[in-house]
Amino acid sequence: MTHFTSILAATGEPHGEPLAVSSIEDVAKACAAADAAFDTYRSTTREARAAFLERIAEEILGLGDSLVEAGSNESGLPRARIENERGRTVTQLRLFAEVVRTGLWQQLRIDPAMPDRQPLPRPDLRLRMIPVGPVAVFGASNFPLAFSTAGGDTASALAAGCPVVVKGHPAHPLTGALVAQAISKAVEECGLPAGVFQHLVGPSNDLGAALVQDPRIMAVGFTGSRSGGLALAKLAQDREVPIPVYAEMSSINPVLLLPAALRARGAELGAAFVASLTMGAGQFCTNPGLVLAIEGEGLDAFVAAATDAVTQAQPQVMLTAAICASYAKGVETLSNLPGVEKLAQGTAGDRTRGGTILFQTTADAFLANKALADEVFGASSIVVRCKDEAELTSVLKALEGQLTATLHMDAADEDLAGRLLPTLERKVGRILANGWPTGVEVSHAMVHGGPFPATSDPRMTSVGTLAIDRFLRPVCYQNLAQDVLPPELREDAKNDGVPRLIDGTLKLT
Amino acid sequence: MTHFTSILAATGEPHGEPLAVSSIEDVAKACAAADAAFDTYRSTTREARAAFLERIAEEILGLGDSLVEAGSNESGLPRARIENERGRTVTQLRLFAEVVRTGLWQQLRIDPAMPDRQPLPRPDLRLRMIPVGPVAVFGASNFPLAFSTAGGDTASALAAGCPVVVKGHPAHPLTGALVAQAISKAVEECGLPAGVFQHLVGPSNDLGAALVQDPRIMAVGFTGSRSGGLALAKLAQDREVPIPVYAEMSSINPVLLLPAALRARGAELGAAFVASLTMGAGQFCTNPGLVLAIEGEGLDAFVAAATDAVTQAQPQVMLTAAICASYAKGVETLSNLPGVEKLAQGTAGDRTRGGTILFQTTADAFLANKALADEVFGASSIVVRCKDEAELTSVLKALEGQLTATLHMDAADEDLAGRLLPTLERKVGRILANGWPTGVEVSHAMVHGGPFPATSDPRMTSVGTLAIDRFLRPVCYQNLAQDVLPPELREDAKNDGVPRLIDGTLKLT
């Protein structure tokens, strides 16, 4: 295949001109260019690299309404959502620019020489983080801007000093092409080699496989399905030189309704829950796909209100017809599992639109069948009615790794929350109280990560500024002459405002 | 097999009483105990955990001469070396105690709430690193103390808050048992659960495999052969929940003799090189197994002096007869490769003692046959004579990942060193000048790591205080009530002296 076409999400029909499919030769060319650009790009000053990230943000804004229109057309998400996502994308790039300027990510460490130490002198040792090399980024279908071409993976890899080769998601090729043009324009305007950013497109998995297998690629960022993430991780492991794959995959994001909160505002929580469940047609990694609560009047009120809200829910256009079909299939599978009862269903969907559905089950049934914990990507959730704290804890302990866990709680629930916390910490990357998991702040203390299979690497996050660490590795310089040392490790750089760990003590100057 | 026996390295003969072999059931029991101890251990205060590490150091010193004797008997290493290694082990534990006290490893981050932010309020977000869970540590044969039972992997995992299950190296079971007793005594004296530290022994690989496959183990530390490390990494990847394996494997540690330094002191360098090559019978991960230099009189002088020194070298007892046999085989293989010329050989070894040998070859021959770059564990090295800088660079670029690269250089070599640096940074974890790679300082800025296959994870180090990061992962707490938050993230902990990143700005108090 040499060409493919963008699909209008709302109708499932092709629109626009045919688009050229990147070839396997294009992959090799892109990786060679990225590798050739690496040493130049990684030696840019912090200020130059920050200015480049800010320039990308400007160029994306400069695309104006055409970007919003393309994003909305291709994803089926409303214009307002795409506008928000553009804001998030631009803010994210600017935040990483700030991070680059601080230099903290370099983790500078200096152990001064001790020439007179007995029995042996200590050499002069200096450490910095360097970027790992060219990075492959896979665009996500559900965030055509914020997790795609110029999304968090690209922003953090570029911030780290890594050239990026994006494999654009075939569900939004026009959106991806616009963003790629904006980035490439920023590359050119900043006088950087074109290999710093490249964009490949095509509907076939072979393209992504070739990218991960190219020996010049040193790390991979991916947001998508469990099967997709695991396939990439396997390819990366089987290379002659294995590389890390940061795959953000599958999560059902348990919401725990603790007794006092449930008693105080069960109905209110039920309505708010459905608002989170249906946001973006339920197509969030952090969608609340599981509700855990202890039996009682509060839970009855929650279920009644949630049932009402679900019943009134209208179907929404999903990202692709394939995702819509997969959602329908997931719902059907869940419906037919033993012990699963359908609580409520909104207006039915169709070929391109997904409906909303809510199930309930018992803790026993949930524990007896692992399939009840499988992610159904879309606005489907299941309430697990537990008899007591012990059952609730058993269900929690049986869960696989998750991105988030949510506690709805009042002051009277704090003891219980304290007892649950150690288990929650071992299961998830983010624990939140009295909110909904679907909002993921882009900031310094965010973790959008978690134990397998939520991600392939629970030591990392794909959202927030800590994400830059995924693309760095430490190098130590021992007794190197000042003129040979990297500039930030020289004595004359000590007052550049970047914190340094001097012989184990953190110094701010 | 239910029992096995310690072997005297010098004679290859059994000595001492038969030792009980740990069973597969013992592995499961140990992992269950480690898992049960995890939440208690990880919630110890920084001070309690630091005091525990220091107590281990005391207990090891309290073993007195029996430890030195056992270590020397079982490894064949001289008593003075074992004493040094004990010092290193104890210093390492104390250094990690200091690190635990600083709290820096928790990487505390706080993004205060912004209730009035438009269009959406920002929640209160707080991040800390938590330990990953029980860690499996494989003792190394070549450092019966510093990389074994209470070595760097154990010290850093315990510092991180992870219970440790050690699979002791069967080449030094008596040494391992003594150290294990010392640690367990410290565990008891500090009032910690016995599951915080456990020790398994036995000669079979099945034991280690069962340990890595146990679902309660969350990370693995290993120092040893490439085949061993890769086998463990494969087992870990094939688990239902894959886990990281930090394997420090194979490295030939190129030494680059730059022209001005070589002209100034070729002979001196040749003698010093052989001292590094033969240290510990060449049984160091950082042994200089490859010398790169440009043709000239300086190189001739280096080769002549090295040849002299090698010729005078006496054989040394190796760690095990198997390692000695493998060394002899590696040397024979290298001898028979095309283009390889034997420069010099010391007095021949025997069944338990390894000799010293030096080869030379051309850049062309080296580039034509990958086998010339295979690690030969022992006192064997090869000089690659390059015609010019271009050849030298080609050889460097063709190398696999390494732990170290060494530059011998004078001021006049600085331009050349600067040109080589970007290539070196992409190949190794530590770049050192005018020294020898065999000394690895335990400090804050050390990196004992490097690109594959030097290690399985180049983002990490196995020596130095940064090693603690291998056993941590981030968790974010969003809008949690103060009383539910972990103590170090509460408002009232803000003056505890632990640095925090507040909204992206590092604050020391």
CSV table of C-alpha atoms in Angstrom, one decimal, chain B residues 156-360:
chain,number,residue,atom,x,y,z
B,156,SER,CA,21.1,-0.1,48.2
B,157,ALA,CA,17.9,-2.3,48.3
B,158,LEU,CA,17.8,-2.2,52.1
B,159,ALA,CA,18.4,1.6,52.0
B,160,ALA,CA,15.5,2.0,49.6
B,161,GLY,CA,13.2,0.1,52.0
B,162,CYS,CA,13.1,-3.2,50.2
B,163,PRO,CA,13.4,-6.6,52.0
B,164,VAL,CA,16.2,-8.6,50.4
B,165,VAL,CA,16.5,-12.3,49.6
B,166,VAL,CA,20.1,-13.2,48.7
B,167,LYS,CA,21.0,-16.1,46.5
B,168,GLY,CA,24.6,-16.6,47.8
B,169,HIS,CA,27.3,-17.5,45.4
B,170,PRO,CA,28.2,-21.2,45.7
B,171,ALA,CA,31.9,-20.3,45.4
B,172,HIS,CA,31.9,-18.8,48.9
B,173,PRO,CA,29.2,-20.4,51.0
B,174,LEU,CA,31.0,-20.1,54.3
B,175,THR,CA,31.8,-16.5,53.8
B,176,GLY,CA,28.2,-15.8,52.7
B,177,ALA,CA,26.8,-17.6,55.8
B,178,LEU,CA,28.9,-15.6,58.1
B,179,VAL,CA,27.8,-12.3,56.6
B,180,ALA,CA,24.1,-13.5,56.5
B,181,GLN,CA,24.3,-14.3,60.2
B,182,ALA,CA,25.7,-10.8,60.9
B,183,ILE,CA,22.8,-9.2,58.9
B,184,SER,CA,20.2,-11.3,60.5
B,185,LYS,CA,21.6,-10.4,63.9
B,186,ALA,CA,21.3,-6.7,63.0
B,187,VAL,CA,17.7,-7.4,61.9
B,188,GLU,CA,16.9,-8.9,65.2
B,189,GLU,CA,18.7,-6.3,67.3
B,190,CYS,CA,16.8,-3.5,65.4
B,191,GLY,CA,13.5,-5.2,66.1
B,192,LEU,CA,12.7,-5.7,62.5
B,193,PRO,CA,10.9,-8.7,61.0
B,194,ALA,CA,13.2,-11.6,60.0
B,195,GLY,CA,11.8,-11.4,56.5
B,196,VAL,CA,13.7,-8.1,55.9
B,197,PHE,CA,16.8,-10.2,55.1
B,198,GLN,CA,17.1,-13.9,54.0
B,199,HIS,CA,19.9,-15.9,52.6
B,200,LEU,CA,19.5,-18.9,50.3
B,201,VAL,CA,22.4,-21.1,49.2
B,202,GLY,CA,23.1,-24.0,46.8
B,203,PRO,CA,25.1,-24.8,43.7
B,204,SER,CA,22.1,-25.2,41.3
B,205,ASN,CA,20.8,-22.6,38.9
B,206,ASP,CA,17.2,-23.8,39.7
B,207,LEU,CA,17.3,-22.0,43.0
B,208,GLY,CA,18.0,-18.6,41.4
B,209,ALA,CA,15.5,-19.2,38.7
B,210,ALA,CA,12.8,-20.0,41.2
B,211,LEU,CA,13.7,-16.8,43.1
B,212,VAL,CA,13.4,-14.6,40.0
B,213,GLN,CA,10.1,-16.2,39.1
B,214,ASP,CA,8.5,-15.8,42.5
B,215,PRO,CA,5.7,-13.3,42.0
B,216,ARG,CA,6.6,-11.5,45.3
B,217,ILE,CA,10.0,-10.5,44.0
B,218,MET,CA,9.9,-7.1,42.4
B,219,ALA,CA,13.5,-6.5,41.2
B,220,VAL,CA,16.7,-8.4,40.8
B,221,GLY,CA,20.3,-7.3,41.3
B,222,PHE,CA,23.0,-9.4,39.7
B,223,THR,CA,26.8,-9.2,39.0
B,224,GLY,CA,28.3,-11.9,36.9
B,225,SER,CA,28.6,-13.4,33.4
B,226,ARG,CA,26.7,-12.3,30.3
B,227,SER,CA,25.0,-15.6,29.9
B,228,GLY,CA,23.9,-15.6,33.6
B,229,GLY,CA,22.6,-12.1,33.4
B,230,LEU,CA,20.7,-12.6,30.2
B,231,ALA,CA,19.2,-15.8,31.5
B,232,LEU,CA,17.8,-14.0,34.6
B,233,ALA,CA,16.6,-11.1,32.4
B,234,LYS,CA,14.7,-13.6,30.2
B,235,LEU,CA,13.1,-15.3,33.2
B,236,ALA,CA,12.1,-11.9,34.6
B,237,GLN,CA,10.6,-10.8,31.2
B,238,ASP,CA,8.6,-14.0,30.9
B,239,ARG,CA,6.9,-13.6,34.2
B,240,GLU,CA,3.2,-12.7,34.3
B,241,VAL,CA,4.3,-9.4,35.8
B,242,PRO,CA,7.8,-8.7,34.3
B,243,ILE,CA,10.3,-7.1,36.7
B,244,PRO,CA,13.6,-5.2,36.2
B,245,VAL,CA,16.8,-7.1,36.3
B,246,TYR,CA,19.9,-5.0,37.1
B,247,ALA,CA,22.6,-7.3,35.7
B,248,GLU,CA,26.1,-6.0,35.5
B,249,MET,CA,27.6,-8.4,33.0
B,250,SER,CA,30.4,-8.1,30.5
B,251,SER,CA,32.9,-5.4,29.7
B,252,ILE,CA,36.4,-5.2,28.2
B,253,ASN,CA,37.0,-1.6,29.3
B,254,PRO,CA,39.0,0.0,26.5
B,255,VAL,CA,42.1,2.0,27.5
B,256,LEU,CA,43.0,4.7,25.0
B,257,LEU,CA,46.6,5.8,25.0
B,258,LEU,CA,46.5,9.2,23.4
B,259,PRO,CA,49.6,10.3,21.4
B,260,ALA,CA,51.2,13.0,23.6
B,261,ALA,CA,50.8,10.9,26.8
B,262,LEU,CA,52.2,7.9,24.9
B,263,ARG,CA,55.2,9.8,23.6
B,264,ALA,CA,55.9,11.2,27.1
B,265,ARG,CA,55.6,8.0,29.1
B,266,GLY,CA,54.9,4.9,27.0
B,267,ALA,CA,57.1,2.6,29.1
B,268,GLU,CA,55.7,3.9,32.4
B,269,LEU,CA,52.2,3.3,31.1
B,270,GLY,CA,53.0,-0.2,30.0
B,271,ALA,CA,54.2,-1.2,33.4
B,272,ALA,CA,51.3,0.4,35.2
B,273,PHE,CA,48.8,-1.2,32.7
B,274,VAL,CA,50.1,-4.7,33.6
B,275,ALA,CA,49.7,-3.9,37.3
B,276,SER,CA,46.0,-3.1,36.7
B,277,LEU,CA,45.6,-6.1,34.3
B,278,THR,CA,46.9,-8.6,36.9
B,279,MET,CA,45.2,-7.2,40.0
B,280,GLY,CA,43.0,-9.9,41.6
B,281,ALA,CA,44.1,-12.3,38.9
B,282,GLY,CA,42.3,-10.0,36.4
B,283,GLN,CA,38.9,-10.9,37.9
B,284,PHE,CA,37.4,-7.5,37.8
B,285,CYS,CA,34.4,-6.3,35.8
B,286,THR,CA,36.6,-3.3,35.1
B,287,ASN,CA,39.7,-5.2,34.0
B,288,PRO,CA,41.4,-3.4,31.1
B,289,GLY,CA,40.9,-6.1,28.4
B,290,LEU,CA,41.5,-3.8,25.5
B,291,VAL,CA,44.2,-1.2,24.7
B,292,LEU,CA,43.8,1.2,21.8
B,293,ALA,CA,46.6,3.4,20.5
B,294,ILE,CA,48.0,5.0,17.4
B,295,GLU,CA,51.2,3.5,15.9
B,296,GLY,CA,54.4,5.2,16.9
B,297,GLU,CA,57.5,5.1,19.1
B,298,GLY,CA,55.4,5.7,22.2
B,299,LEU,CA,53.3,2.6,21.5
B,300,ASP,CA,56.4,0.6,20.9
B,301,ALA,CA,57.8,1.7,24.3
B,302,PHE,CA,54.4,0.8,25.9
B,303,VAL,CA,54.3,-2.6,24.3
B,304,ALA,CA,58.0,-3.3,25.2
B,305,ALA,CA,57.4,-2.4,28.9
B,306,ALA,CA,54.1,-4.3,29.1
B,307,THR,CA,55.7,-7.3,27.5
B,308,ASP,CA,58.5,-7.2,30.1
B,309,ALA,CA,56.0,-7.0,32.9
B,310,VAL,CA,53.7,-9.7,31.6
B,311,THR,CA,56.6,-12.0,31.1
B,312,GLN,CA,57.6,-11.7,34.8
B,313,ALA,CA,54.0,-12.2,36.0
B,314,GLN,CA,53.4,-15.1,38.3
B,315,PRO,CA,50.1,-17.1,38.0
B,316,GLN,CA,47.5,-16.4,40.7
B,317,VAL,CA,44.8,-18.5,42.3
B,318,MET,CA,41.5,-17.8,40.5
B,319,LEU,CA,38.1,-17.8,42.2
B,320,THR,CA,37.1,-21.3,41.1
B,321,ALA,CA,38.6,-24.0,39.0
B,322,ALA,CA,35.7,-23.5,36.6
B,323,ILE,CA,36.6,-19.8,36.1
B,324,CYS,CA,40.2,-20.9,35.7
B,325,ALA,CA,39.3,-23.4,33.0
B,326,SER,CA,37.0,-20.9,31.3
B,327,TYR,CA,39.9,-18.4,31.3
B,328,ALA,CA,42.2,-20.9,29.7
B,329,LYS,CA,39.7,-21.6,27.1
B,330,GLY,CA,39.0,-17.9,26.4
B,331,VAL,CA,42.8,-17.3,26.0
B,332,GLU,CA,43.1,-20.3,23.6
B,333,THR,CA,40.2,-19.0,21.5
B,334,LEU,CA,41.6,-15.6,21.3
B,335,SER,CA,45.1,-17.0,20.4
B,336,ASN,CA,43.7,-18.8,17.4
B,337,LEU,CA,41.7,-15.9,15.9
B,338,PRO,CA,43.1,-14.5,12.6
B,339,GLY,CA,45.3,-11.5,13.0
B,340,VAL,CA,45.9,-12.0,16.7
B,341,GLU,CA,49.5,-12.1,17.7
B,342,LYS,CA,50.7,-13.2,21.2
B,343,LEU,CA,53.0,-10.5,22.6
B,344,ALA,CA,53.9,-12.0,25.9
B,345,GLN,CA,52.9,-14.6,28.5
B,346,GLY,CA,53.7,-14.9,32.2
B,347,THR,CA,54.5,-18.1,34.0
B,348,ALA,CA,51.9,-20.7,33.0
B,349,GLY,CA,48.9,-21.3,35.3
B,350,ASP,CA,47.4,-24.7,36.2
B,351,ARG,CA,44.1,-26.1,37.3
B,352,THR,CA,43.5,-23.4,40.0
B,353,ARG,CA,45.9,-20.6,38.9
B,354,GLY,CA,45.6,-18.3,35.9
B,355,GLY,CA,48.5,-16.8,34.1
B,356,THR,CA,48.8,-13.4,32.4
B,357,ILE,CA,48.8,-12.9,28.7
B,358,LEU,CA,48.9,-10.0,26.3
B,359,PHE,CA,48.0,-10.0,22.6
B,360,GLN,CA,48.2,-7.5,19.8
